[in-house]
Amino acid sequence: MRHSRGFALTAGRSVAPTGSGGGLLPTRDLTAAWFLVVLIAVPAWVLTIGQAQDMGVEPGTMGMALPLFLVLWVTMMAAMMLPSMAPVAITWVRGIGRQSSGWARTVRTVEFVAGYLLVWTAFGLLAYVALALSGSLVDDHATAGRWIGSVAFLLAGLYQLGPLKYVCLRHCRDPLGHLVRYSGFRGPTRDLRVGLHHGAYCVGCCAGLMVVLVPLGVMNVAAMAGLALVIFLEKLSPRGVLLGRVVGVAFLVLAVLAPFQDWLLPGLQGSMPSMDDM
């Protein structure tokens, strides 16, 4: 009870991100936790880059059926998101997994990650629909890509500057108070439920950033790496909130430029004529 009270007070006054575990884990456990994250994230990046090289950057879903798209989407999200959500997973293992040790603790962490990725899979359904519609419009109307790209950057910018973004970002940057709430979860699926709950906040934090994959290309490795870096810094850097707002303003500028700069829209090119041909 005394520890829980102290944990709650710490969560209440914390305004900085938890960092690489917030100093809550012994060195051995911290190393093991980060090793698990690397063990998942590195192969995910290797698979994503390999698939991107095979497919290239094209409009829409690039002819992928929904099941294949979701597999690739989850792989991409594992590559992009796991490094930034590692502190939450580590804190969960330390704060809630006290009854577990060894492999049992690892299994609980894997369940948490599975719940997290399940939310991103659901978001992937929406992404598939958006990409399919944008690809169809580009195929039917040669110049539609410019305006789709402009709208996508506009929506992303407005979301980055909007209140929902920062409600979710506060959760992702300082999750200790929420982890105290999660300590009341019971049953064999408690870690899965925590992953689902935190995943929903993470989607809310990153949704605007994901929107720009429509104009930039869903398999654009450079775009994915850039967004992954922004996500990491937003959640873990002391200046993360400011960075989010700067990125939002940058997206608004790109929304103005997109109809006139084809190079900003590699994911919407298709058969779109160049500005020189107009």
Tab-separated table of C-alpha atoms in Angstrom:
chain	number	residue	atom	x	y	z
A	1	MET	CA	0.000	0.000	0.000
A	2	ARG	CA	2.831	2.372	0.898
A	3	HIS	CA	4.604	1.597	-2.369
A	4	SER	CA	1.424	2.092	-4.424
A	5	ARG	CA	0.831	5.455	-2.760
A	6	GLY	CA	4.368	6.572	-3.546
A	7	PHE	CA	3.985	5.313	-7.102
A	8	ALA	CA	0.820	7.363	-7.539
A	9	LEU	CA	2.397	10.514	-6.141
A	10	THR	CA	5.345	10.118	-8.477
A	11	ALA	CA	2.977	9.763	-11.413
A	12	GLY	CA	1.017	12.813	-10.352
A	13	ARG	CA	3.961	15.192	-10.244
A	14	SER	CA	5.890	13.818	-13.216
A	15	VAL	CA	5.871	16.117	-16.230
A	16	ALA	CA	8.780	14.584	-18.129
A	17	PRO	CA	8.731	11.410	-20.175
A	18	THR	CA	9.599	8.214	-18.385
A	19	GLY	CA	12.716	7.778	-20.463
A	20	SER	CA	14.397	4.386	-20.669
A	21	GLY	CA	12.446	2.981	-17.784
A	22	GLY	CA	12.523	5.950	-15.457
A	23	GLY	CA	15.251	4.338	-13.358
A	24	LEU	CA	12.698	1.876	-11.982
A	25	LEU	CA	14.375	-1.304	-13.172
A	26	PRO	CA	17.588	-2.948	-12.023
A	27	THR	CA	20.258	-2.869	-14.713
A	28	ARG	CA	19.876	-6.568	-15.480
A	29	ASP	CA	16.103	-6.363	-15.957
A	30	LEU	CA	16.380	-3.120	-17.918
A	31	THR	CA	18.885	-4.725	-20.289
A	32	ALA	CA	16.650	-7.747	-20.765
A	33	ALA	CA	13.623	-5.565	-21.494
A	34	TRP	CA	15.433	-3.492	-24.114
A	35	PHE	CA	16.867	-6.680	-25.607
A	36	LEU	CA	13.317	-7.966	-26.119
A	37	VAL	CA	12.328	-4.706	-27.841
A	38	VAL	CA	15.356	-4.867	-30.128
A	39	LEU	CA	14.655	-8.537	-30.808
A	40	ILE	CA	11.249	-7.567	-32.205
A	41	ALA	CA	11.976	-4.173	-33.765
A	42	VAL	CA	15.136	-5.002	-35.733
A	43	PRO	CA	13.673	-7.967	-37.662
A	44	ALA	CA	10.542	-5.878	-38.251
A	45	TRP	CA	12.645	-3.144	-39.866
A	46	VAL	CA	14.555	-5.715	-41.943
A	47	LEU	CA	11.313	-7.255	-43.219
A	48	THR	CA	9.761	-3.851	-43.892
A	49	ILE	CA	12.768	-2.591	-45.849
A	50	GLY	CA	12.979	-5.816	-47.840
A	51	GLN	CA	9.297	-5.687	-48.737
A	52	ALA	CA	9.513	-2.003	-49.637
A	53	GLN	CA	12.393	-2.662	-52.019
A	54	ASP	CA	10.354	-5.352	-53.761
A	55	MET	CA	7.184	-3.267	-54.045
A	56	GLY	CA	8.406	0.285	-54.523
A	57	VAL	CA	6.267	3.351	-53.811
A	58	GLU	CA	2.955	3.444	-55.647
A	59	PRO	CA	-0.500	4.950	-55.068
A	60	GLY	CA	-3.111	3.225	-52.940
A	61	THR	CA	-2.716	-0.294	-51.600
A	62	MET	CA	-0.422	-1.307	-54.487
A	63	GLY	CA	-2.733	-4.163	-55.338
A	64	MET	CA	-2.395	-5.849	-51.952
A	65	ALA	CA	-5.330	-7.799	-50.579
A	66	LEU	CA	-6.444	-6.820	-47.082
A	67	PRO	CA	-4.836	-9.793	-45.220
A	68	LEU	CA	-1.412	-9.174	-46.788
A	69	PHE	CA	-1.722	-5.438	-46.189
A	70	LEU	CA	-2.511	-5.983	-42.493
A	71	VAL	CA	0.482	-8.303	-42.086
A	72	LEU	CA	2.761	-5.680	-43.605
A	73	TRP	CA	1.063	-2.909	-41.635
A	74	VAL	CA	1.591	-4.654	-38.288
A	75	THR	CA	5.211	-5.334	-39.240
A	76	MET	CA	5.643	-1.635	-40.030
A	77	MET	CA	4.034	-0.590	-36.757
A	78	ALA	CA	6.293	-2.949	-34.810
A	79	ALA	CA	9.292	-1.389	-36.516
A	80	MET	CA	8.133	2.196	-36.017
A	81	MET	CA	6.415	2.106	-32.621
A	82	LEU	CA	8.125	-0.415	-30.369
A	83	PRO	CA	11.222	1.678	-29.613
A	84	SER	CA	9.053	4.611	-28.489
A	85	MET	CA	6.708	2.488	-26.380
A	86	ALA	CA	9.522	0.494	-24.768
A	87	PRO	CA	9.577	2.647	-21.598
A	88	VAL	CA	5.886	1.915	-21.029
A	89	ALA	CA	6.453	-1.809	-21.443
A	90	ILE	CA	9.443	-1.667	-19.115
A	91	THR	CA	7.521	0.323	-16.503
A	92	TRP	CA	4.619	-2.104	-16.750
A	93	VAL	CA	6.951	-5.053	-16.139
A	94	ARG	CA	8.398	-3.313	-13.096
A	95	GLY	CA	5.251	-1.739	-11.680
A	96	ILE	CA	2.660	-4.438	-12.341
A	97	GLY	CA	4.606	-7.626	-12.958
A	98	ARG	CA	5.972	-7.945	-9.465
A	99	GLN	CA	4.400	-11.357	-9.046
A	100	SER	CA	6.225	-12.672	-12.116
A	101	SER	CA	9.839	-13.441	-12.848
A	102	GLY	CA	11.961	-14.926	-15.587
A	103	TRP	CA	10.047	-16.240	-18.564
A	104	ALA	CA	6.681	-15.487	-16.956
A	105	ARG	CA	7.559	-11.794	-16.935
A	106	THR	CA	8.668	-12.021	-20.567
A	107	VAL	CA	5.394	-13.704	-21.566
A	108	ARG	CA	3.385	-10.975	-19.846
A	109	THR	CA	5.344	-8.321	-21.699
A	110	VAL	CA	4.696	-10.128	-24.986
A	111	GLU	CA	0.966	-10.170	-24.188
A	112	PHE	CA	1.099	-6.433	-23.568
A	113	VAL	CA	2.813	-5.867	-26.924
A	114	ALA	CA	0.261	-8.131	-28.641
A	115	GLY	CA	-2.616	-6.040	-27.306
A	116	TYR	CA	-0.826	-2.896	-28.414
A	117	LEU	CA	-0.352	-4.199	-31.963
A	118	LEU	CA	-3.952	-5.411	-32.111
A	119	VAL	CA	-5.129	-1.806	-31.825
A	120	TRP	CA	-2.794	-0.815	-34.639
A	121	THR	CA	-4.215	-3.664	-36.718
A	122	ALA	CA	-7.679	-2.168	-36.309
A	123	PHE	CA	-6.286	1.212	-37.341
A	124	GLY	CA	-4.746	-0.560	-40.333
A	125	LEU	CA	-8.260	-1.368	-41.570
A	126	LEU	CA	-8.991	2.359	-41.758
A	127	ALA	CA	-5.650	2.970	-43.450
A	128	TYR	CA	-6.455	0.326	-46.058
A	129	VAL	CA	-9.769	1.985	-46.895
A	130	ALA	CA	-8.141	5.430	-47.148
A	131	LEU	CA	-5.369	4.118	-49.386
A	132	ALA	CA	-7.791	2.185	-51.589
A	133	LEU	CA	-9.956	5.286	-52.093
A	134	SER	CA	-6.990	7.540	-52.811
A	135	GLY	CA	-5.527	5.036	-55.246
A	136	SER	CA	-8.847	4.728	-57.074
A	137	LEU	CA	-9.175	8.510	-57.353
A	138	VAL	CA	-5.645	8.873	-58.712
A	139	ASP	CA	-6.351	6.162	-61.302
A	140	ASP	CA	-9.574	7.859	-62.430
A	141	HIS	CA	-8.411	11.493	-62.293
A	142	ALA	CA	-4.842	12.243	-63.263
A	143	THR	CA	-4.468	15.379	-61.131
A	144	ALA	CA	-6.443	14.209	-58.094
A	145	GLY	CA	-3.272	13.177	-56.294
A	146	ARG	CA	-2.208	16.773	-55.773
A	147	TRP	CA	-5.384	17.677	-53.926
A	148	ILE	CA	-5.514	14.401	-52.015
A	149	GLY	CA	-1.974	15.082	-50.856
A	150	SER	CA	-2.831	18.634	-49.883
A	151	VAL	CA	-5.863	17.493	-47.871
A	152	ALA	CA	-3.827	14.734	-46.200
A	153	PHE	CA	-1.124	17.180	-45.075
A	154	LEU	CA	-3.814	19.633	-43.945
A	155	LEU	CA	-5.601	17.008	-41.827
A	156	ALA	CA	-2.302	15.810	-40.392
A	157	GLY	CA	-1.284	19.356	-39.488
A	158	LEU	CA	-4.594	20.217	-37.870
A	159	TYR	CA	-4.555	16.984	-35.886
A	160	GLN	CA	-0.988	17.614	-34.724
A	161	LEU	CA	-2.081	21.003	-33.373
A	162	GLY	CA	-5.414	19.815	-31.965
A	163	PRO	CA	-6.321	18.919	-28.359
A	164	LEU	CA	-6.835	15.155	-28.816
A	165	LYS	CA	-3.228	14.768	-29.932
A	166	TYR	CA	-1.952	16.247	-26.672
A	167	VAL	CA	-4.328	14.347	-24.410
A	168	CYS	CA	-2.910	11.157	-25.888
A	169	LEU	CA	0.660	12.445	-25.971
A	170	ARG	CA	0.522	13.269	-22.251
A	171	HIS	CA	-0.439	9.655	-21.595
A	172	CYS	CA	2.404	8.315	-23.731
A	173	ARG	CA	4.972	10.672	-22.192
A	174	ASP	CA	3.962	10.099	-18.572
A	175	PRO	CA	2.169	6.759	-18.253
A	176	LEU	CA	2.845	6.081	-14.560
A	177	GLY	CA	-0.545	7.322	-13.371
A	178	HIS	CA	-2.283	5.112	-15.903
A	179	LEU	CA	-0.154	2.141	-14.889
A	180	VAL	CA	-1.350	2.634	-11.317
A	181	ARG	CA	-4.898	2.346	-12.657
A	182	TYR	CA	-3.926	-0.761	-14.609
A	183	SER	CA	-2.769	-2.394	-11.396
A	184	GLY	CA	-6.457	-2.971	-10.640
A	185	PHE	CA	-6.888	-5.140	-13.726
A	186	ARG	CA	-7.353	-8.809	-12.910
A	187	GLY	CA	-7.615	-12.084	-14.764
A	188	PRO	CA	-5.458	-13.920	-17.300
A	189	THR	CA	-5.969	-11.263	-19.979
A	190	ARG	CA	-4.940	-8.282	-17.837
A	191	ASP	CA	-1.731	-7.618	-19.775
A	192	LEU	CA	-3.549	-7.880	-23.080
A	193	ARG	CA	-6.120	-5.349	-21.821
A	194	VAL	CA	-3.387	-2.958	-20.765
A	195	GLY	CA	-1.821	-3.246	-24.212
A	196	LEU	CA	-5.169	-2.511	-25.848
A	197	HIS	CA	-5.750	0.527	-23.632
A	198	HIS	CA	-2.297	1.971	-24.129
A	199	GLY	CA	-2.418	1.147	-27.847
A	200	ALA	CA	-5.577	3.221	-28.181
A	201	TYR	CA	-3.778	6.209	-26.655
A	202	CYS	CA	-0.805	5.632	-28.936
A	203	VAL	CA	-3.024	5.585	-32.018
A	204	GLY	CA	-4.541	8.844	-30.825
A	205	CYS	CA	-1.051	10.268	-30.400
A	206	CYS	CA	0.254	9.174	-33.816
A	207	ALA	CA	-2.821	9.174	-36.073
A	208	GLY	CA	-1.950	12.508	-37.672
A	209	LEU	CA	1.554	11.326	-38.479
A	210	MET	CA	0.200	8.171	-40.106
A	211	VAL	CA	-2.062	10.215	-42.400
A	212	VAL	CA	0.948	11.586	-44.279
A	213	LEU	CA	1.775	8.061	-45.459
A	214	VAL	CA	-1.007	8.565	-48.012
A	215	PRO	CA	0.908	11.225	-49.981
A	216	LEU	CA	4.375	9.985	-49.031
A	217	GLY	CA	3.688	6.306	-49.745
A	218	VAL	CA	2.808	3.548	-47.329
A	219	MET	CA	5.970	1.617	-48.244
A	220	ASN	CA	8.264	4.652	-48.333
A	221	VAL	CA	11.141	3.589	-46.065
A	222	ALA	CA	12.567	7.102	-45.750
A	223	ALA	CA	9.163	8.431	-44.677
A	224	MET	CA	8.701	5.592	-42.192
A	225	ALA	CA	12.129	6.193	-40.667
A	226	GLY	CA	11.462	9.925	-40.385
A	227	LEU	CA	8.083	9.401	-38.764
A	228	ALA	CA	9.527	6.800	-36.381
A	229	LEU	CA	12.134	9.340	-35.272
A	230	VAL	CA	9.473	12.021	-34.750
A	231	ILE	CA	7.332	9.593	-32.739
A	232	PHE	CA	10.318	8.574	-30.614
A	233	LEU	CA	11.281	12.173	-29.873
A	234	GLU	CA	7.698	13.312	-29.247
A	235	LYS	CA	7.272	10.661	-26.571
A	236	LEU	CA	10.706	10.624	-24.973
A	237	SER	CA	12.362	13.993	-25.550
A	238	PRO	CA	11.913	16.842	-23.048
A	239	ARG	CA	10.992	18.986	-26.080
A	240	GLY	CA	8.605	16.408	-27.492
A	241	VAL	CA	5.471	18.529	-27.162
A	242	LEU	CA	7.128	21.466	-28.915
A	243	LEU	CA	8.364	19.146	-31.656
A	244	GLY	CA	4.823	17.902	-32.224
A	245	ARG	CA	3.600	21.448	-32.761
A	246	VAL	CA	6.498	22.291	-35.088
A	247	VAL	CA	5.743	19.198	-37.154
A	248	GLY	CA	2.082	20.237	-37.281
A	249	VAL	CA	2.986	23.654	-38.657
A	250	ALA	CA	5.328	22.015	-41.178
A	251	PHE	CA	2.473	19.811	-42.401
A	252	LEU	CA	0.294	22.884	-42.915
A	253	VAL	CA	3.033	24.441	-45.028
A	254	LEU	CA	3.292	21.227	-47.063
A	255	ALA	CA	-0.483	21.305	-47.556
A	256	VAL	CA	-0.083	24.647	-49.331
A	257	LEU	CA	2.872	23.466	-51.423
A	258	ALA	CA	1.598	19.978	-52.313
A	259	PRO	CA	-0.577	20.953	-55.327
A	260	PHE	CA	2.454	22.559	-56.968
A	261	GLN	CA	5.304	20.249	-55.923
A	262	ASP	CA	5.031	16.708	-57.257
A	263	TRP	CA	8.127	15.580	-55.336
A	264	LEU	CA	6.127	15.921	-52.114
A	265	LEU	CA	3.700	13.251	-53.308
A	266	PRO	CA	5.633	10.078	-54.180
A	267	GLY	CA	2.777	7.941	-52.882
A	268	LEU	CA	0.265	9.611	-55.203
A	269	GLN	CA	2.186	9.875	-58.455
A	270	GLY	CA	0.765	6.978	-60.500
A	271	SER	CA	-0.015	8.296	-63.937
A	272	MET	CA	-0.275	11.879	-62.674
A	273	PRO	CA	1.189	14.242	-65.273
A	274	SER	CA	4.056	16.481	-64.216
A	275	MET	CA	3.509	20.200	-63.754
A	276	ASP	CA	5.550	20.776	-66.934
A	277	ASP	CA	2.956	18.816	-68.910
A	278	MET	CA	-0.001	20.805	-67.579
